[in-house]
Coordinates of C-alpha atoms and ligand atoms in Angstrom, one line a residue:
M1 CA -23.4 40.4 -130.6
K2 CA -23.7 42.7 -127.5
K3 CA -21.6 45.8 -127.8
L4 CA -18.7 46.3 -125.5
E5 CA -19.6 48.2 -122.4
E6 CA -17.2 49.7 -119.9
I7 CA -17.8 50.3 -116.2
K8 CA -15.2 52.3 -114.4
I9 CA -14.9 51.8 -110.7
N10 CA -13.2 54.6 -108.9
I11 CA -11.9 53.8 -105.4
N12 CA -9.6 56.4 -103.8
G13 CA -8.5 57.6 -107.2
H14 CA -7.6 54.0 -108.5
I15 CA -9.7 53.2 -111.6
S16 CA -10.7 49.6 -112.2
T17 CA -12.4 48.9 -115.5
V18 CA -14.9 46.2 -116.0
R19 CA -15.7 45.3 -119.6
T20 CA -18.7 43.3 -120.5
G21 CA -19.4 42.1 -124.0
E22 CA -15.7 41.8 -124.6
S23 CA -14.0 38.6 -125.8
I24 CA -11.0 36.7 -124.6
N25 CA -9.8 36.9 -128.2
N26 CA -8.9 40.5 -127.7
I27 CA -7.0 39.9 -124.4
R28 CA -3.6 40.9 -126.0
E29 CA -5.0 44.5 -126.2
Y30 CA -5.1 44.6 -122.5
A31 CA -2.2 42.4 -121.3
S32 CA 0.8 41.6 -123.5
P33 CA 2.2 38.1 -123.4
A34 CA 5.7 39.7 -123.0
D35 CA 4.9 40.9 -119.4
T36 CA 1.9 38.9 -118.3
V37 CA 1.6 35.6 -116.4
I38 CA -1.7 33.8 -116.6
V39 CA -3.2 31.8 -113.6
T40 CA -6.0 29.5 -114.6
D41 CA -7.5 26.2 -113.5
D42 CA -7.6 22.7 -115.1
N43 CA -10.9 23.1 -116.6
L44 CA -10.4 26.5 -118.2
N45 CA -7.0 25.4 -119.4
R46 CA -8.5 22.4 -121.1
H47 CA -11.2 24.4 -122.9
Y48 CA -9.3 27.5 -123.7
Y49 CA -5.5 27.0 -123.7
E50 CA -5.2 27.8 -127.4
M51 CA -6.5 31.2 -126.6
F52 CA -3.5 32.0 -124.4
S53 CA -0.9 29.6 -125.7
D54 CA 1.7 32.5 -126.1
Y55 CA 1.5 33.4 -122.4
P56 CA 3.3 31.8 -119.5
V57 CA 0.6 29.9 -117.7
I58 CA 0.3 28.6 -114.1
V59 CA -2.4 26.0 -113.9
I60 CA -4.0 25.3 -110.6
G61 CA -6.6 22.6 -109.6
T62 CA -10.3 23.2 -109.0
G63 CA -12.7 23.4 -106.2
E64 CA -12.9 25.2 -102.8
G65 CA -10.3 22.8 -101.4
I66 CA -7.5 24.5 -103.4
K67 CA -8.4 28.0 -102.2
T68 CA -5.5 27.8 -99.7
F69 CA -2.2 29.4 -98.8
A70 CA -0.5 26.4 -100.2
T71 CA -1.8 27.2 -103.7
V72 CA -0.8 30.8 -103.3
E73 CA 2.7 29.7 -102.3
T74 CA 2.9 27.4 -105.4
I75 CA 1.9 30.4 -107.6
I76 CA 4.5 32.6 -106.0
R77 CA 7.3 29.9 -106.4
E78 CA 6.3 29.7 -110.1
L79 CA 6.4 33.5 -110.5
I80 CA 9.9 33.5 -109.0
E81 CA 10.9 30.7 -111.5
L82 CA 9.4 32.7 -114.3
R83 CA 11.4 35.7 -113.1
A84 CA 8.3 37.8 -112.6
H85 CA 9.1 41.3 -111.4
R86 CA 7.3 44.2 -110.0
K87 CA 5.8 45.3 -113.3
T88 CA 4.7 41.8 -114.3
F89 CA 0.9 41.6 -114.8
L90 CA -0.9 38.6 -113.2
L91 CA -4.0 37.7 -115.2
G92 CA -6.5 35.3 -113.6
V93 CA -8.6 33.5 -116.2
G94 CA -11.4 31.6 -114.4
G95 CA -14.3 31.6 -112.0
G96 CA -14.4 33.1 -108.5
I97 CA -11.8 30.7 -107.2
V98 CA -9.2 31.5 -109.7
C99 CA -9.9 35.2 -109.4
D100 CA -9.8 35.2 -105.5
I101 CA -6.5 33.2 -105.5
A102 CA -4.8 35.1 -108.3
G103 CA -5.8 38.5 -106.9
F104 CA -4.4 37.5 -103.5
A105 CA -1.2 36.2 -104.9
A106 CA -0.7 39.3 -107.0
S107 CA -1.4 41.5 -104.0
I108 CA 1.4 39.9 -102.0
Y109 CA 4.0 38.9 -104.6
M110 CA 6.9 41.3 -104.2
R111 CA 4.5 43.3 -101.9
G112 CA 2.1 43.6 -104.8
I113 CA 2.0 43.5 -108.6
P114 CA -0.8 44.7 -111.0
F115 CA -3.5 42.2 -111.8
G116 CA -6.6 41.7 -113.7
F117 CA -9.2 39.0 -114.5
V118 CA -10.9 37.3 -117.4
S119 CA -14.1 36.2 -115.5
T120 CA -15.4 33.0 -116.8
S121 CA -18.3 31.8 -114.6
L122 CA -21.7 33.6 -114.3
L123 CA -21.1 33.9 -110.5
S124 CA -17.7 35.5 -111.0
Q125 CA -19.0 37.9 -113.7
V126 CA -21.9 39.1 -111.7
D127 CA -20.3 39.1 -108.3
A128 CA -16.8 37.6 -107.4
S129 CA -14.6 39.6 -109.8
V130 CA -16.1 43.0 -108.9
G131 CA -15.3 44.6 -105.6
G132 CA -11.7 43.7 -104.9
K133 CA -12.1 41.0 -102.3
N134 CA -9.3 38.4 -102.7
G135 CA -8.4 35.7 -100.4
V136 CA -8.1 32.1 -99.3
N137 CA -9.8 29.7 -96.8
I138 CA -8.1 28.5 -93.8
D139 CA -8.9 25.0 -92.4
G140 CA -12.0 25.0 -94.5
L141 CA -13.1 28.3 -93.0
K142 CA -14.1 30.5 -96.0
N143 CA -12.1 33.6 -96.9
M144 CA -10.3 33.9 -93.5
A145 CA -7.2 35.4 -95.0
G146 CA -7.2 38.0 -97.8
V147 CA -7.1 41.6 -98.9
I148 CA -9.3 44.1 -100.5
N149 CA -7.4 45.3 -103.6
Q150 CA -8.9 46.3 -106.9
P151 CA -7.8 44.7 -110.2
E152 CA -6.8 46.9 -113.1
F153 CA -9.5 45.4 -115.3
V154 CA -12.1 42.6 -115.4
I155 CA -13.2 41.1 -118.7
C156 CA -16.5 39.4 -118.9
D157 CA -16.8 37.3 -122.0
H158 CA -20.3 35.9 -122.2
G159 CA -19.1 33.5 -125.0
M160 CA -17.1 31.6 -122.4
L161 CA -20.3 30.9 -120.4
K162 CA -21.2 28.3 -123.2
T163 CA -18.8 25.8 -121.7
L164 CA -19.9 26.4 -118.1
P165 CA -21.6 23.3 -116.6
E166 CA -25.4 23.8 -116.1
D167 CA -25.3 23.7 -112.3
E168 CA -22.6 26.4 -112.3
Y169 CA -24.7 28.5 -114.5
I170 CA -27.7 28.2 -112.2
N171 CA -25.5 28.8 -109.3
G172 CA -24.5 32.2 -110.7
M173 CA -28.2 32.9 -111.5
A174 CA -28.8 33.1 -107.7
E175 CA -26.4 36.0 -107.3
L176 CA -27.9 37.7 -110.4
V177 CA -31.5 37.4 -108.9
K178 CA -30.1 38.6 -105.6
T179 CA -28.7 41.8 -107.3
A180 CA -31.9 42.2 -109.2
C181 CA -33.8 42.3 -105.9
L182 CA -31.5 45.2 -104.7
D183 CA -31.1 47.1 -107.9
D184 CA -33.4 50.1 -108.3
E185 CA -32.8 50.6 -112.0
G186 CA -35.0 47.8 -113.4
L187 CA -32.7 44.6 -113.5
F188 CA -35.5 42.6 -111.9
Q189 CA -37.9 43.6 -114.6
F190 CA -35.3 42.9 -117.3
I191 CA -34.7 39.4 -115.9
S192 CA -38.4 38.8 -115.6
D193 CA -39.0 39.8 -119.3
N194 CA -36.1 37.9 -120.6
R195 CA -36.2 34.8 -118.4
E196 CA -36.3 32.3 -121.2
K197 CA -33.4 33.8 -123.1
L198 CA -31.4 33.9 -119.9
K199 CA -32.2 30.3 -119.1
N200 CA -31.0 29.4 -122.5
R201 CA -27.8 31.5 -122.1
H202 CA -28.7 33.9 -125.0
G203 CA -25.3 35.8 -125.3
E204 CA -26.6 39.3 -125.8
T205 CA -29.2 39.0 -123.1
V206 CA -26.8 37.4 -120.5
S207 CA -24.3 40.2 -121.3
E208 CA -26.9 42.9 -120.7
A209 CA -27.9 41.3 -117.4
V210 CA -24.2 41.0 -116.4
Y211 CA -23.6 44.6 -117.4
R212 CA -26.5 45.9 -115.2
S213 CA -25.5 43.7 -112.3
V214 CA -21.8 44.9 -112.4
K215 CA -23.1 48.5 -112.7
F216 CA -25.1 48.1 -109.6
K217 CA -22.3 46.4 -107.6
A218 CA -19.7 49.0 -108.8
K219 CA -21.9 51.8 -107.5
I220 CA -22.2 50.1 -104.0
V221 CA -18.4 49.3 -103.9
E222 CA -17.5 52.9 -104.8
E223 CA -19.6 54.1 -101.9
D224 CA -18.4 51.5 -99.3
E225 CA -15.4 49.4 -100.4
R226 CA -14.8 47.9 -96.9
E227 CA -18.4 46.8 -96.2
E228 CA -18.9 49.2 -93.3
S229 CA -22.4 50.4 -94.4
V230 CA -24.3 50.0 -97.7
R231 CA -22.2 47.2 -99.1
R232 CA -23.8 45.0 -96.4
I233 CA -26.9 44.9 -98.4
L234 CA -25.1 42.6 -100.9
N235 CA -25.4 40.0 -98.2
L236 CA -29.1 39.5 -98.9
G237 CA -29.8 35.7 -98.5
H238 CA -26.2 35.2 -97.3
T239 CA -26.7 34.9 -93.5
L240 CA -28.6 31.7 -93.8
G241 CA -27.0 30.9 -97.2
H242 CA -23.6 30.8 -95.6
A243 CA -24.9 28.5 -92.8
V244 CA -26.6 26.1 -95.1
E245 CA -23.4 26.1 -97.2
K246 CA -21.3 25.2 -94.2
V247 CA -23.6 22.7 -92.6
K248 CA -24.9 20.9 -95.7
G249 CA -22.1 21.5 -98.3
T250 CA -24.7 23.0 -100.6
K251 CA -23.3 25.1 -103.5
H252 CA -23.1 28.8 -102.7
G253 CA -25.7 30.1 -105.1
F254 CA -28.2 27.3 -104.3
A255 CA -27.8 28.0 -100.5
V256 CA -28.1 31.8 -101.0
S257 CA -31.2 31.2 -103.1
A258 CA -32.8 29.4 -100.1
G259 CA -31.6 32.2 -98.0
I260 CA -33.3 34.8 -100.2
G261 CA -36.5 32.8 -99.9
F262 CA -36.3 32.9 -96.1
A263 CA -35.4 36.7 -96.1
L264 CA -38.6 37.2 -98.2
E265 CA -40.7 35.2 -95.7
L266 CA -39.2 37.2 -92.8
S267 CA -39.8 40.6 -94.7
K268 CA -43.4 39.6 -95.1
N269 CA -43.6 38.6 -91.5
Y270 CA -42.4 42.1 -90.5
G271 CA -45.0 43.6 -92.7
L272 CA -42.4 45.0 -95.1
I273 CA -43.7 43.2 -98.2
D274 CA -46.9 41.4 -99.2
S275 CA -47.3 37.8 -100.5
S276 CA -47.3 39.0 -104.2
L277 CA -43.7 40.2 -104.1
E278 CA -42.6 37.2 -102.1
N279 CA -44.2 34.9 -104.8
E280 CA -42.9 36.9 -107.7
V281 CA -39.3 36.6 -106.5
K282 CA -39.7 32.9 -105.5
D283 CA -41.2 32.2 -108.9
M284 CA -38.2 33.6 -110.6
L285 CA -35.8 31.5 -108.5
K286 CA -37.9 28.4 -109.1
F287 CA -37.9 29.2 -112.9
F288 CA -34.1 29.0 -112.9
G289 CA -34.1 25.7 -111.0
L290 CA -33.1 27.3 -107.7
P291 CA -34.5 26.4 -104.3
C292 CA -36.6 29.1 -102.5
T293 CA -37.3 27.5 -99.2
L294 CA -34.9 26.1 -96.5
G295 CA -36.7 22.8 -96.5
E296 CA -35.4 22.2 -100.0
V297 CA -31.8 22.4 -99.0
T298 CA -31.8 21.4 -95.3
N299 CA -33.9 19.7 -92.7
E300 CA -35.5 20.6 -89.3
K301 CA -33.0 18.4 -87.5
D302 CA -30.2 20.6 -88.8
L303 CA -31.5 23.7 -87.0
P304 CA -29.1 23.6 -84.0
E305 CA -26.1 23.3 -86.3
L306 CA -27.5 25.9 -88.6
M307 CA -28.0 28.4 -85.8
K308 CA -24.5 27.7 -84.6
A309 CA -23.2 28.5 -88.1
V310 CA -25.3 31.7 -88.3
E311 CA -23.9 32.8 -84.9
S312 CA -20.4 32.2 -85.8
D313 CA -20.9 34.1 -89.0
K314 CA -22.6 37.0 -87.4
K315 CA -21.1 40.5 -87.5
K316 CA -20.3 42.0 -84.2
G317 CA -23.3 43.2 -82.3
G318 CA -23.8 41.1 -79.2
D319 CA -26.4 38.4 -79.3
S320 CA -28.1 39.8 -82.5
I321 CA -27.6 39.5 -86.1
N322 CA -27.8 42.1 -88.9
F323 CA -30.2 40.7 -91.4
I324 CA -31.0 42.1 -94.8
L325 CA -34.6 42.4 -95.6
L326 CA -36.5 43.7 -98.6
K327 CA -39.2 46.4 -98.6
G328 CA -39.6 46.1 -102.3
I329 CA -37.6 45.6 -105.4
G330 CA -34.6 48.0 -105.1
E331 CA -35.4 48.7 -101.5
S332 CA -33.6 46.9 -98.7
V333 CA -33.4 47.4 -95.0
I334 CA -30.9 46.1 -92.5
R335 CA -32.6 44.7 -89.3
N336 CA -30.9 43.8 -86.1
I337 CA -32.5 40.6 -85.0
K338 CA -31.9 38.8 -81.8
S339 CA -30.5 35.3 -82.1
E340 CA -33.5 33.6 -80.3
E341 CA -35.9 35.5 -82.3
L342 CA -34.2 34.4 -85.6
M343 CA -34.2 30.8 -84.3
K344 CA -37.9 31.0 -83.5
Y345 CA -38.6 32.3 -87.0
I346 CA -36.5 29.6 -88.8
S347 CA -38.0 26.8 -86.8
G348 CA -41.5 28.1 -87.1
Y349 CA -41.4 28.7 -90.8
S350 CA -43.3 27.2 -93.6
S351 CA -39.8 26.6 -95.0
F352 CA -39.5 23.5 -93.0
K353 CA -43.1 22.6 -92.7
N354 CA -43.2 22.2 -96.6
N355 CA -40.6 19.5 -96.3
Ligands
NAD401 N1 -14.3 38.1 -104.1 C1 -15.7 38.2 -104.0 O1 -16.2 39.2 -103.9 C2 -16.5 36.9 -104.2 C3 -17.9 37.0 -104.3 C4 -18.6 35.8 -104.5 C5 -17.9 34.6 -104.5 N2 -16.6 34.5 -104.3 C6 -15.8 33.3 -104.3 O2 -16.0 32.7 -105.6 C7 -15.8 31.4 -105.5 C8 -16.9 30.7 -106.3 O3 -16.8 31.1 -107.6 P1 -17.3 30.2 -108.9 O4 -18.7 29.8 -108.6 O5 -17.0 30.9 -110.1 O6 -16.5 28.9 -108.7 P2 -15.3 28.3 -109.5 O7 -14.2 29.2 -109.8 O8 -14.9 27.0 -108.8 O9 -15.9 27.9 -110.9 C9 -17.0 26.9 -110.9 C10 -16.5 25.7 -111.8 O10 -16.8 26.0 -113.1 C11 -15.6 25.9 -113.9 N3 -15.6 26.9 -114.9 C12 -15.5 28.3 -114.7 N4 -15.7 28.9 -115.9 C13 -15.9 28.0 -116.8 C14 -16.1 28.1 -118.2 N5 -16.2 29.2 -118.8 N6 -16.2 26.9 -118.9 C15 -16.1 25.7 -118.3 N7 -15.9 25.6 -117.0 C16 -15.8 26.7 -116.2 C17 -14.4 25.9 -112.9 O11 -13.3 25.2 -113.4 C18 -15.1 25.3 -111.7 O12 -15.0 23.9 -111.8 C19 -15.9 31.0 -104.0 O13 -14.6 30.6 -103.5 C20 -16.4 32.3 -103.4 O14 -15.9 32.4 -102.1 C21 -15.8 35.6 -104.2
ZN402 ZN1 -22.5 35.3 -102.7

């Protein structure tokens, strides 16, 4: 059993603690049933309700479609009914969707109550539950309303990953590989050396990878909570990933994985990396069952729509897009690329020609 590790994230004096290698069995040490309300989803409730049967529980549905104001309002109504007050603690038990919604509801209920998470999907452990972004979608547009507000704690219980469906596990792997590309403390090598164990969800190994990934993200978030500078590098693979997700409805991690593949091709094109690094990362993505070319998740005829989505997602900066490229493992660069140039690259790439 992997030992408990703690990562403290200090943002403007507020300390948020992420605990990896911890178990939901110990949740009472962190949040007492007497003054805590749990928000969870149908799936988690089905698998784990016995673990929290002594808490008041608000159960929400599943899927992106429920990440709405309407769900937040339902939670708030239930909190009122439960007579939750300013000192009530809201505990989200679930993946990224539960955490995003619960964090947002807690941030606005009575102008803000304390909250924390038991993060239960690989994606939320390595990414979603660290960094304080909470929010909902509006008319299907992702995360259009929300706040940046840090939880008191996040518990990552690798034991709970055993019940996670395989495609959800692979989905989270994409964010782990992304972080590994950016991390300069050996996470990529660790994943590479332990790929079989990771694929088979070996508890201790997964927990170590989650720990390292959280540690990296924590460092970045401490430096730049509001994504004004260095936090942008976490968008590696996301410019095209988001576009593919939007146009094709591809799962986030799978879309991001293809986006990472594209970013590698572009990095090579700019002479920043050579083929060996490109192939090394792509081999890792493939090993985990992830796509590494745009051709695997989309089609040349989707190009105009894809470009439209990239442009609507672009950060301010005229007709150009800030794109995250790699110079090596642990070394990223942000390039401002003109829309037409990007379009030329996307359409000209082997990504599509392979298809
Ligand atoms: N706040 C952030 O910084 C941030 C970062 C990345 C993603 N996100 C958001 O996270 C969301 C995606 O998160 P996700 O991939 O965790 O999706 P999710 O919360 O929908 O979880 C995926 C599925 O797995 C199920 N599940 C989760 N844990 C389980 C377990 N232990 N056992 C059995 N089933 C389990 C869920 O019920 C769901 O059906 C998106 O809405 C995305 O916008 C937020
Ligand atoms: Zn992501």
